[in-house]
Short mmCIF file of C-alpha atoms and ligand atoms in Angstrom, two decimals:
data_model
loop_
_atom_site.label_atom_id
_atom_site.label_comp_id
_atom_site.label_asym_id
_atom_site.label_seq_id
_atom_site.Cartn_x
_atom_site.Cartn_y
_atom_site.Cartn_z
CA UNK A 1 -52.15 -77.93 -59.72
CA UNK A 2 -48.80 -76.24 -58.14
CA UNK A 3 -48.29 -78.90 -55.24
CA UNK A 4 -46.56 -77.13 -52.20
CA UNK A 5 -43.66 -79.37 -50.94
CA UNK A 6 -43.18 -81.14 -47.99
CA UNK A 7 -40.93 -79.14 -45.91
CA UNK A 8 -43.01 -76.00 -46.52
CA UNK A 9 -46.91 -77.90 -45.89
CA UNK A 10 -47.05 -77.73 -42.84
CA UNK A 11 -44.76 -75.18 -41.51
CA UNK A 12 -46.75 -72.73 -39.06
CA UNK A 13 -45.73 -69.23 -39.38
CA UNK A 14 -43.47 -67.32 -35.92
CA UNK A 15 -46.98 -66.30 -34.00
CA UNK A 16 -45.50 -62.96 -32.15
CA UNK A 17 -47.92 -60.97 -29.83
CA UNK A 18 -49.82 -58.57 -32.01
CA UNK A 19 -53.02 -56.57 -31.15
CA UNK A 20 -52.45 -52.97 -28.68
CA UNK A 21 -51.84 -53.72 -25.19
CA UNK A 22 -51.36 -50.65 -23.25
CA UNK A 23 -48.15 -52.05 -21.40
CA UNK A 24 -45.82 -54.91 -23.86
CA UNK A 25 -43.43 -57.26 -21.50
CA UNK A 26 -43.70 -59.67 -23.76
CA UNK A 27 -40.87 -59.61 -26.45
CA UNK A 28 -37.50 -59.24 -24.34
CA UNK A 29 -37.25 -55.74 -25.46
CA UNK A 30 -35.88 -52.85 -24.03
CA UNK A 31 -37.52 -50.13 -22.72
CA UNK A 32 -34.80 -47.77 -23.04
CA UNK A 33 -34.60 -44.91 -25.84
CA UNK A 34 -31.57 -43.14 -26.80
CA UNK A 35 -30.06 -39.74 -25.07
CA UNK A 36 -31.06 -36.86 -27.26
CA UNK A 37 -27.74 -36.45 -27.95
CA UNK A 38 -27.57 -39.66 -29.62
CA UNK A 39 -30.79 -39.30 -31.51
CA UNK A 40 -28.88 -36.46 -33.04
CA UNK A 41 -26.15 -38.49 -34.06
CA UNK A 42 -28.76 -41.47 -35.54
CA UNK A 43 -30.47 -38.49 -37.32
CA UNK A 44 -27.22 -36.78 -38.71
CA UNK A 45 -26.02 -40.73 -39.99
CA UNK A 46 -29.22 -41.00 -42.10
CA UNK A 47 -28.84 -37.59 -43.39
CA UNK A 48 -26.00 -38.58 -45.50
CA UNK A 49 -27.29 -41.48 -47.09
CA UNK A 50 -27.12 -42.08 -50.99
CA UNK A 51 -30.92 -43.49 -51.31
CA UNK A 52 -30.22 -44.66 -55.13
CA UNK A 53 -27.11 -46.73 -54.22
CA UNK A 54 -26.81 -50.41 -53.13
CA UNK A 55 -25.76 -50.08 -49.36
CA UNK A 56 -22.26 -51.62 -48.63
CA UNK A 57 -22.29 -55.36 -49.13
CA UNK A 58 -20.07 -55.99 -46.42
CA UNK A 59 -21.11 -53.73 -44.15
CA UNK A 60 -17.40 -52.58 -43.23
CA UNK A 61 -18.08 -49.59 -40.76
CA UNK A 62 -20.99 -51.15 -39.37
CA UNK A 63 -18.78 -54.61 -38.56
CA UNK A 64 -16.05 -52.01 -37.85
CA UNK A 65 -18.10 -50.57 -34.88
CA UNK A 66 -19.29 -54.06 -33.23
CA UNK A 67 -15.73 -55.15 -33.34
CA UNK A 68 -14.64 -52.23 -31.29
CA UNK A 69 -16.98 -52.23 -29.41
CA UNK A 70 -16.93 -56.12 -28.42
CA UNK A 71 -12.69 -56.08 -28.66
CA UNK A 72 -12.75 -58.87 -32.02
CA UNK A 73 -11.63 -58.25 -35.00
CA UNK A 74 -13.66 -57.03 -37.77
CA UNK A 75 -12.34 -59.71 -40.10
CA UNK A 76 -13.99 -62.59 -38.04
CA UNK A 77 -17.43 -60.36 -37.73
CA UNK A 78 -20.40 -61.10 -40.11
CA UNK A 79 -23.48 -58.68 -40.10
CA UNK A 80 -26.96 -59.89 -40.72
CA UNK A 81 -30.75 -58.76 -40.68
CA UNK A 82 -31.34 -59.26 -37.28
CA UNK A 83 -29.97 -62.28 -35.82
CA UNK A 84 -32.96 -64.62 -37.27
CA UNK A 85 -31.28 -63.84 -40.80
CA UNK A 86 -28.08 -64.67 -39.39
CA UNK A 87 -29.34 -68.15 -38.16
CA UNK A 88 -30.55 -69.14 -41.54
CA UNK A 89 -27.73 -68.07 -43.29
CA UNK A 90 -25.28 -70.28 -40.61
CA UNK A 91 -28.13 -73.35 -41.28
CA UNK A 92 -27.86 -72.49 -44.83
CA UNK A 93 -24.36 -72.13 -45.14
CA UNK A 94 -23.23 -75.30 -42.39
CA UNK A 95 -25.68 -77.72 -42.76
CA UNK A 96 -26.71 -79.77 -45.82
CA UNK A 97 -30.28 -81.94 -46.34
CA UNK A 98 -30.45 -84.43 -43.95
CA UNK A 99 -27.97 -83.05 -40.99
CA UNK A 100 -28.71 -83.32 -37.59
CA UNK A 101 -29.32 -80.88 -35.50
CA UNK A 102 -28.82 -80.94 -31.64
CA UNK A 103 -31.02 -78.32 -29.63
CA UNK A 104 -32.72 -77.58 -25.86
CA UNK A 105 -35.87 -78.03 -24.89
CA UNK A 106 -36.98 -75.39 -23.86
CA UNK A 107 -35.17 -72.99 -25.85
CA UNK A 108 -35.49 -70.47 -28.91
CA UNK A 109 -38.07 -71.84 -30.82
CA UNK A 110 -36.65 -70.64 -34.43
CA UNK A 111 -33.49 -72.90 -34.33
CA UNK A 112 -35.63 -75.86 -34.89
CA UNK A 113 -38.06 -73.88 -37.49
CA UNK A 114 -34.93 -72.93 -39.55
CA UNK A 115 -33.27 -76.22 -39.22
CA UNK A 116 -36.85 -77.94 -41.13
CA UNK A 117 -36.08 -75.61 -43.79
CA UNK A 118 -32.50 -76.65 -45.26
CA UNK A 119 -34.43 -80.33 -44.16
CA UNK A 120 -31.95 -81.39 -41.22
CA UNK A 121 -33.36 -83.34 -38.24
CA UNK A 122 -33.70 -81.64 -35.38
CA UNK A 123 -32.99 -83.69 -31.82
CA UNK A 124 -33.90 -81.53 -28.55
CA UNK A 125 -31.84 -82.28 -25.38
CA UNK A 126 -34.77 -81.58 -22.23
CA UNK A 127 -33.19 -79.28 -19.27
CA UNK A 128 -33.50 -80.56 -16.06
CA UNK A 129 -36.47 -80.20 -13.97
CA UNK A 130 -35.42 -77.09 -12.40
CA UNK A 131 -34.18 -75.74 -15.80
CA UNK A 132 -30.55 -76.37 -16.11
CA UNK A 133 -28.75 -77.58 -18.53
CA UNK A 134 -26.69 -81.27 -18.22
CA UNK A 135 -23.96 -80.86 -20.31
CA UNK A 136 -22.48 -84.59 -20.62
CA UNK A 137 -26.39 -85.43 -22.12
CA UNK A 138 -25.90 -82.66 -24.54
CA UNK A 139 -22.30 -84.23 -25.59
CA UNK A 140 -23.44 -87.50 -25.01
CA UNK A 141 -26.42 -86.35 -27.97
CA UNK A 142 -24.37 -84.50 -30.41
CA UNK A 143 -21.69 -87.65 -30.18
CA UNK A 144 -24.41 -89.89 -30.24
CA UNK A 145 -26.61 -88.44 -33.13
CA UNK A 146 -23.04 -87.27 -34.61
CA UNK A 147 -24.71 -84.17 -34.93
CA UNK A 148 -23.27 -81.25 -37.11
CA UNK A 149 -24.87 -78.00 -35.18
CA UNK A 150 -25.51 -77.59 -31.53
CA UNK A 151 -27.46 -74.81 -31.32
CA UNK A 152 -28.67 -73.00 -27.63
CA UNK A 153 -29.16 -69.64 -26.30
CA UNK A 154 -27.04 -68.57 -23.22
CA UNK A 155 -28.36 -66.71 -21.73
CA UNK A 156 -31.58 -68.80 -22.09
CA UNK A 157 -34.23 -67.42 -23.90
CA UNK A 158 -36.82 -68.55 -22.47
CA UNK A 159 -35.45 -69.44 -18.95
CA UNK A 160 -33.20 -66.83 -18.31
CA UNK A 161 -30.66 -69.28 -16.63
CA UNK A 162 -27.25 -68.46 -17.55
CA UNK A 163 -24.23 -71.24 -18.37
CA UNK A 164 -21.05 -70.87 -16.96
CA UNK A 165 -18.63 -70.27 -19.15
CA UNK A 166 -16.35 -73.26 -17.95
CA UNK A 167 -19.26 -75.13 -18.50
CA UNK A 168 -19.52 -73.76 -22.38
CA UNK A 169 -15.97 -74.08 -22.80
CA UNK A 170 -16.48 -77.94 -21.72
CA UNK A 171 -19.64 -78.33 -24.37
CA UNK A 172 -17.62 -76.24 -27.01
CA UNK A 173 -14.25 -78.43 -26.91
CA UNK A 174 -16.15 -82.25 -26.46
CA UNK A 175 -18.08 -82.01 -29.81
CA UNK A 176 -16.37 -81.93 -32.84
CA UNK A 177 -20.05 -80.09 -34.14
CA UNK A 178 -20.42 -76.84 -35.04
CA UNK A 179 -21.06 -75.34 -31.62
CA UNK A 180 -23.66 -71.80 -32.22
CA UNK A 181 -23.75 -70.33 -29.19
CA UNK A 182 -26.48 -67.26 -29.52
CA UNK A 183 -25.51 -64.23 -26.81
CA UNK A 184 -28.29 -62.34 -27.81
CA UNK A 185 -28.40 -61.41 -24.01
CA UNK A 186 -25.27 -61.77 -22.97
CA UNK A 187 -24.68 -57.81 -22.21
CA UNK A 188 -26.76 -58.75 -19.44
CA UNK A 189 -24.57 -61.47 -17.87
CA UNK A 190 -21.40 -62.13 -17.67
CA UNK A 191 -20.18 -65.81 -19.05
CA UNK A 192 -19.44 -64.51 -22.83
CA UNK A 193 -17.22 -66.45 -24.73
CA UNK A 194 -16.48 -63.84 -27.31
CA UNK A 195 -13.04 -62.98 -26.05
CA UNK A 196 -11.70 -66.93 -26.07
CA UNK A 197 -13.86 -67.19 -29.51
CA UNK A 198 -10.29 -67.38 -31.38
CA UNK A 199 -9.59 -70.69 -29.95
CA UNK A 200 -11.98 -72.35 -30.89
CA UNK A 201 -12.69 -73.92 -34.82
CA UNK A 202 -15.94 -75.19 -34.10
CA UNK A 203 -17.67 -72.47 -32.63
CA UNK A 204 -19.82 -69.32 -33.69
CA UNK A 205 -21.27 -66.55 -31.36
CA UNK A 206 -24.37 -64.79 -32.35
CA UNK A 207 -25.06 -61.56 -30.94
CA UNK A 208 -27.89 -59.00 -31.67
CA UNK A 209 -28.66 -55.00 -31.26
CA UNK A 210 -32.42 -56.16 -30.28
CA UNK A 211 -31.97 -55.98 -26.67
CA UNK A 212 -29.67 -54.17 -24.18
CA UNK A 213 -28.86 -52.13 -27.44
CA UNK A 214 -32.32 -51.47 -27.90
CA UNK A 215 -32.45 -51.60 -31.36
CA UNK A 216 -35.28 -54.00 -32.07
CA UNK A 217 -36.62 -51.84 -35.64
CA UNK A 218 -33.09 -51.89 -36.81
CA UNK A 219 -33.08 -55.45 -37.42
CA UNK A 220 -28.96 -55.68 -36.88
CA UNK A 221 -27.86 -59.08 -35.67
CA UNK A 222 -23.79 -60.43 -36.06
CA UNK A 223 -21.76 -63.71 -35.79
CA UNK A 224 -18.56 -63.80 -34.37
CA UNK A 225 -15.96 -66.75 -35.14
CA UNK A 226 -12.72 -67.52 -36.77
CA UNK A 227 -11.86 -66.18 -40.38
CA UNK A 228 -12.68 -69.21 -42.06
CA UNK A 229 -16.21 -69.67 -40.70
CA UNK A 230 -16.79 -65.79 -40.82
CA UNK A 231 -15.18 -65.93 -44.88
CA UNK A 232 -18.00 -68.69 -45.50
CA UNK A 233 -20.70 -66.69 -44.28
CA UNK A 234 -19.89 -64.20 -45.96
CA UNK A 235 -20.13 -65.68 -49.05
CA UNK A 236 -23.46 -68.06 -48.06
CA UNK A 237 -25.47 -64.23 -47.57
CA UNK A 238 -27.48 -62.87 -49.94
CA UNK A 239 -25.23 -60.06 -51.38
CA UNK A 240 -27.28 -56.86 -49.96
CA UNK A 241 -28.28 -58.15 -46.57
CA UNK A 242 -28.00 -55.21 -44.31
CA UNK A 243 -29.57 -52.19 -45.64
CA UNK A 244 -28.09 -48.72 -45.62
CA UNK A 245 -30.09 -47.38 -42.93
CA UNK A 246 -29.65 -49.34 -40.69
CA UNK A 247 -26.20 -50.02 -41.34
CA UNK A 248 -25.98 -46.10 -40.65
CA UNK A 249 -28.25 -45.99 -37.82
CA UNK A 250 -26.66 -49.62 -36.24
CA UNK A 251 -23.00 -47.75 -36.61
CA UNK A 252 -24.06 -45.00 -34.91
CA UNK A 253 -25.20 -46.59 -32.03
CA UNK A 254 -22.12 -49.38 -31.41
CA UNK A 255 -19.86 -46.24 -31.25
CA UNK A 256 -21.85 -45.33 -28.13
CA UNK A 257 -20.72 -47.46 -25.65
CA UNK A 258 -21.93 -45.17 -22.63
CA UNK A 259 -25.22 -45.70 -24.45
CA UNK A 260 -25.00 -50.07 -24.00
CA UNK A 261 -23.35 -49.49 -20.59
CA UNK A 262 -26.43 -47.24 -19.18
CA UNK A 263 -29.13 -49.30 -20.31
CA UNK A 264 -27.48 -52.59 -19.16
CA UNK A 265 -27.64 -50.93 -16.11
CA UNK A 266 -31.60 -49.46 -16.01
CA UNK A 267 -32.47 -52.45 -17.74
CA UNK A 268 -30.50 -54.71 -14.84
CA UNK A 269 -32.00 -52.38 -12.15
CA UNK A 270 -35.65 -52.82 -13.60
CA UNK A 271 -34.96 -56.70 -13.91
CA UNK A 272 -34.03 -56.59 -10.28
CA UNK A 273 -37.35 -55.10 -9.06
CA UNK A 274 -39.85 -57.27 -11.35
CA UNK A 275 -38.02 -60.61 -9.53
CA UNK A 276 -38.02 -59.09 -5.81
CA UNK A 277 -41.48 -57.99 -6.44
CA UNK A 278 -42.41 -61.62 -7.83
CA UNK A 279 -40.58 -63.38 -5.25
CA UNK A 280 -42.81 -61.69 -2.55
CA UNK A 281 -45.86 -62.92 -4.61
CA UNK A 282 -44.27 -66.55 -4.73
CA UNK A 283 -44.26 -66.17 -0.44
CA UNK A 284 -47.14 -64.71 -0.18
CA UNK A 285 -49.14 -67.08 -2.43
CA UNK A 286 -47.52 -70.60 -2.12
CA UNK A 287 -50.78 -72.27 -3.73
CA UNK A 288 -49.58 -70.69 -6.81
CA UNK A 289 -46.38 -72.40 -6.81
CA UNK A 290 -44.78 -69.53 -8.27
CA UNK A 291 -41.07 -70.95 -9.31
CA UNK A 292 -38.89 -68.35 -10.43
CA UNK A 293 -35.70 -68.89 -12.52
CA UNK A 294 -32.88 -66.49 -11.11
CA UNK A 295 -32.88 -64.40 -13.79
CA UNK A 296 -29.26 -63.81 -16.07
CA UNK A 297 -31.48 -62.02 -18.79
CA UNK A 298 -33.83 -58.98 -19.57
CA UNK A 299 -36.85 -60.83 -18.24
CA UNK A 300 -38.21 -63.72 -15.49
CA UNK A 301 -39.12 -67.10 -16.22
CA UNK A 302 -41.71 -67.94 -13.70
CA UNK A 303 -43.20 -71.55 -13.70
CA UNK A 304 -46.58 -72.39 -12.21
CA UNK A 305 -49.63 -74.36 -12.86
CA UNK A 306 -51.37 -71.36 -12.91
CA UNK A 307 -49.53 -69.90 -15.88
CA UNK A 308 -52.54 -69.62 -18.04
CA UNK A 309 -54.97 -68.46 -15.65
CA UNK A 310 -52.51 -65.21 -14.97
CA UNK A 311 -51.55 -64.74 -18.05
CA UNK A 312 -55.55 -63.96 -18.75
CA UNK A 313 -56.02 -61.57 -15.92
CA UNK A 314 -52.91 -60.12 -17.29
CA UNK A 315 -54.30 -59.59 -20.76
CA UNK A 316 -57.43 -58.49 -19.41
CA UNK A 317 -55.60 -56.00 -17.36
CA UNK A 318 -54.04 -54.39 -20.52
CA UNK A 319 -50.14 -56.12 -20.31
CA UNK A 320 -49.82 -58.94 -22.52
CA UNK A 321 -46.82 -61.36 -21.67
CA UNK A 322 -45.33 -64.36 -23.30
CA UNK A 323 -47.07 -67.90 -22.12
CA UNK A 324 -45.58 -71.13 -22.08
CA UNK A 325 -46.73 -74.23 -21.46
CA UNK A 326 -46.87 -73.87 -17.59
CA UNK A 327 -45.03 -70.56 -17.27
CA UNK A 328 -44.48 -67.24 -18.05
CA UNK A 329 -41.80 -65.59 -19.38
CA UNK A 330 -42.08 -61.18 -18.72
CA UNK A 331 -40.02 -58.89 -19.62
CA UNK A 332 -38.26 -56.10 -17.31
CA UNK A 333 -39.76 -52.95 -18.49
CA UNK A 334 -40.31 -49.53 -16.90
CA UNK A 335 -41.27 -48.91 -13.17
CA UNK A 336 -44.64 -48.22 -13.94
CA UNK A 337 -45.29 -51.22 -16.06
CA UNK A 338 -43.82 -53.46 -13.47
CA UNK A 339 -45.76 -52.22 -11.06
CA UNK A 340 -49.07 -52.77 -12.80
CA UNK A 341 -47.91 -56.05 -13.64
CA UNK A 342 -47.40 -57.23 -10.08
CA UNK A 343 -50.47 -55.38 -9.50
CA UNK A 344 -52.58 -57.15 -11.69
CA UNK A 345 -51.17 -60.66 -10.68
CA UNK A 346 -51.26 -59.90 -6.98
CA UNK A 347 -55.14 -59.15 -7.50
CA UNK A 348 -55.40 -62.13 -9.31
CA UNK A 349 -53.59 -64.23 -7.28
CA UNK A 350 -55.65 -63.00 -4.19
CA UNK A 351 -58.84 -63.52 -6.04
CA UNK A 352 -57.94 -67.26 -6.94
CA UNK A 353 -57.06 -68.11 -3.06
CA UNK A 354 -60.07 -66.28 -1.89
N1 LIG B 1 -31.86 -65.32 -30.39
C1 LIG B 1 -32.56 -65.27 -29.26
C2 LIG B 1 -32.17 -66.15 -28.13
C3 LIG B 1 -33.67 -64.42 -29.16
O1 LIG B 1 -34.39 -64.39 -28.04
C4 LIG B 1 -34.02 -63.61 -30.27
C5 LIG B 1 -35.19 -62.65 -30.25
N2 LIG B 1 -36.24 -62.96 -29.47
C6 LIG B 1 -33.25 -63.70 -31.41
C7 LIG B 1 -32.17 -64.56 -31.45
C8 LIG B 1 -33.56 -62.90 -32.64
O2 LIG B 1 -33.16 -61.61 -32.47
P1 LIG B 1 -33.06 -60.57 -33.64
O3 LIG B 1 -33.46 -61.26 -34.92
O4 LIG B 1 -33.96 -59.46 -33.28
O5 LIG B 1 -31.61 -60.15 -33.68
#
């Protein structure tokens, strides 16, 4: 009988939302859709494709386009599937059996999925109570573990905190670990490290079109770091990675930049709204202990005993968020849908201190 191996026995699939919820805050992306006059230049891309050819291997234009539009150069510029391909090829490529791995608790959950799979130890740093991250325990860990990937989001996915860059810079130049710093919402904030990436040997900066690019379907994600770590990428990937629609579609889009810069902003404006509104919800209803991280991403990070509870009159309300273990983590999306959502948890909330 075929035996399935360790590694792979117990490993639980990525659980995302599914079911039809008439309003979805619940997976950090954006609610905005492209100007008509960009659809027409998405549309006119894919009109020129060669359907029976291999797309580009290195997906030159495509790289081409991030790098101009981020200022790096194309040579130190990998493209991936979405940025979850792009974090097993960097495991894959950087790590070897029996590695360790130095993560954040809490943080993206896949870091520590795709580290079980090349078989490296994974060892979490916890944030502080309030969320924050101490950065001597994090050097102190990868020193101490002699670690050869520290791995966080920053902005935070879930907590939305953002790091100060001097703060990264610190992290980034005490480890001799491969620092993978993952900016997936970094268009959001404004602590990137992708114009001192040169500088550094040890460090790689992920960055995705899923959210203020609001390219989710396209599945386009990139890593940004000197030649030599870029060059081994490269050659780690499967040969094919990026198909030719997207790699169309994705150029298309990074030559927009009026198109990243106005959805930064509706997308900031929106954010702004959902935490005003929930901050009058966490003075109105102190029983609920509402504790809301101040928000550096696309969505709020509210802690509270009451997490579940909400998140059920929520769901039975039509919007389906993301639940964590004593908080919830919504994303900004349009007026409407933040308004039912603080609807809904304002009834709630009023029902549970009635
Ligand atoms: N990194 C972080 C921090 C994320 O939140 C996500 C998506 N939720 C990803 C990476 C993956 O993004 P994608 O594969 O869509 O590029």
């Amino acid at each position: 009988m075929f035996e399935l191996n360790e590694k792979i026995r117990n490993l639980k699939p990525y659980d995302p939302v599914t079911g039809s919820y008439q309003i979805r805050l619940d997976a950090n992306e954006s609610f905005v859709t492209p100007s008509q006059a960009l659809r027409e230049q998405m549309d006119e891309a894919l009109c020129h494709l060669h359907f029976n050819r291999y797309p580009d291997p290195y997906a030159v234009e495509l790289r081409q386009a991030f790098a101009d539009l981020y200022g790096v150069p194309r040579d130190c510029v990998m493209a991936g599937n979405g940025s979850d391909e792009v974090i097993t090829v960097v495991m894959n490529a950087f790590l070897q059996k029996g590695d360790t791995v130095v993560t954040l608790a809490p943080d993206f959950s896949m870091y520590g999925f795709y580290a079980s799979l090349v078989e490296c130890k994974t060892v979490a740093v916890p944030k502080n109570a309030d969320c924050t991250v101490d950065a001597d325990r994090v050097i102190e860990t990868v020193r101490r573990e002699k670690a050869r990937m520290l791995v966080f989001s920053n902005p935070c996915n879930p907590t939305s905190l953002v790091l100060a860059r001097e703060t990264v810079r610190k992290i980034v130049s005490s480890v001799s670990a491969l620092v993978v710093l993952d900016e997936a919402y970094m268009d959001f904030s404004d602590q990137s490290m992708l114009s001192e990436f040169a500088g550094y040997d040890n460090l790689l900066i992920l960055k995705t079109c899923s959210k203020a690019l609001g390219m989710a379907a396209l599945r386009l994600g990139f890593a940004v770091g000197q030649q030599k770590l870029i060059d081994a990428l490269q050659a780690a990937k499967s040969p094919y990675n990026v198909n030719a629609l997207s790699q169309a579609v994705g150029t298309a889009v990074l030559l927009s930049p009026a198109y990243l810069a106005s959805s930064v902003q509706r997308i900031l404006e929106s954010r702004d709204e959902l935490y005003a509104g929930f901050c009058r919800l966490a003075d109105a209803f102190p029983a609920a202990a509402l504790e809301i991280c101040e928000p550096a991403a696309n969505f709020l990070y509210i802690r509270t005993p009451r997490a579940g509870a909400i998140f059920e009159a929520l769901k039975a309300a039509g919007i389906i968020v993301r639940l964590f273990d004593g908080a919830l983590r919504i994303t900004a999306g349009r007026n409407y849908e933040n308004e039912a959502v603080l609807r809904a948890a304002e009834d709630f909330l009023k029902g549970a201190d009635a």
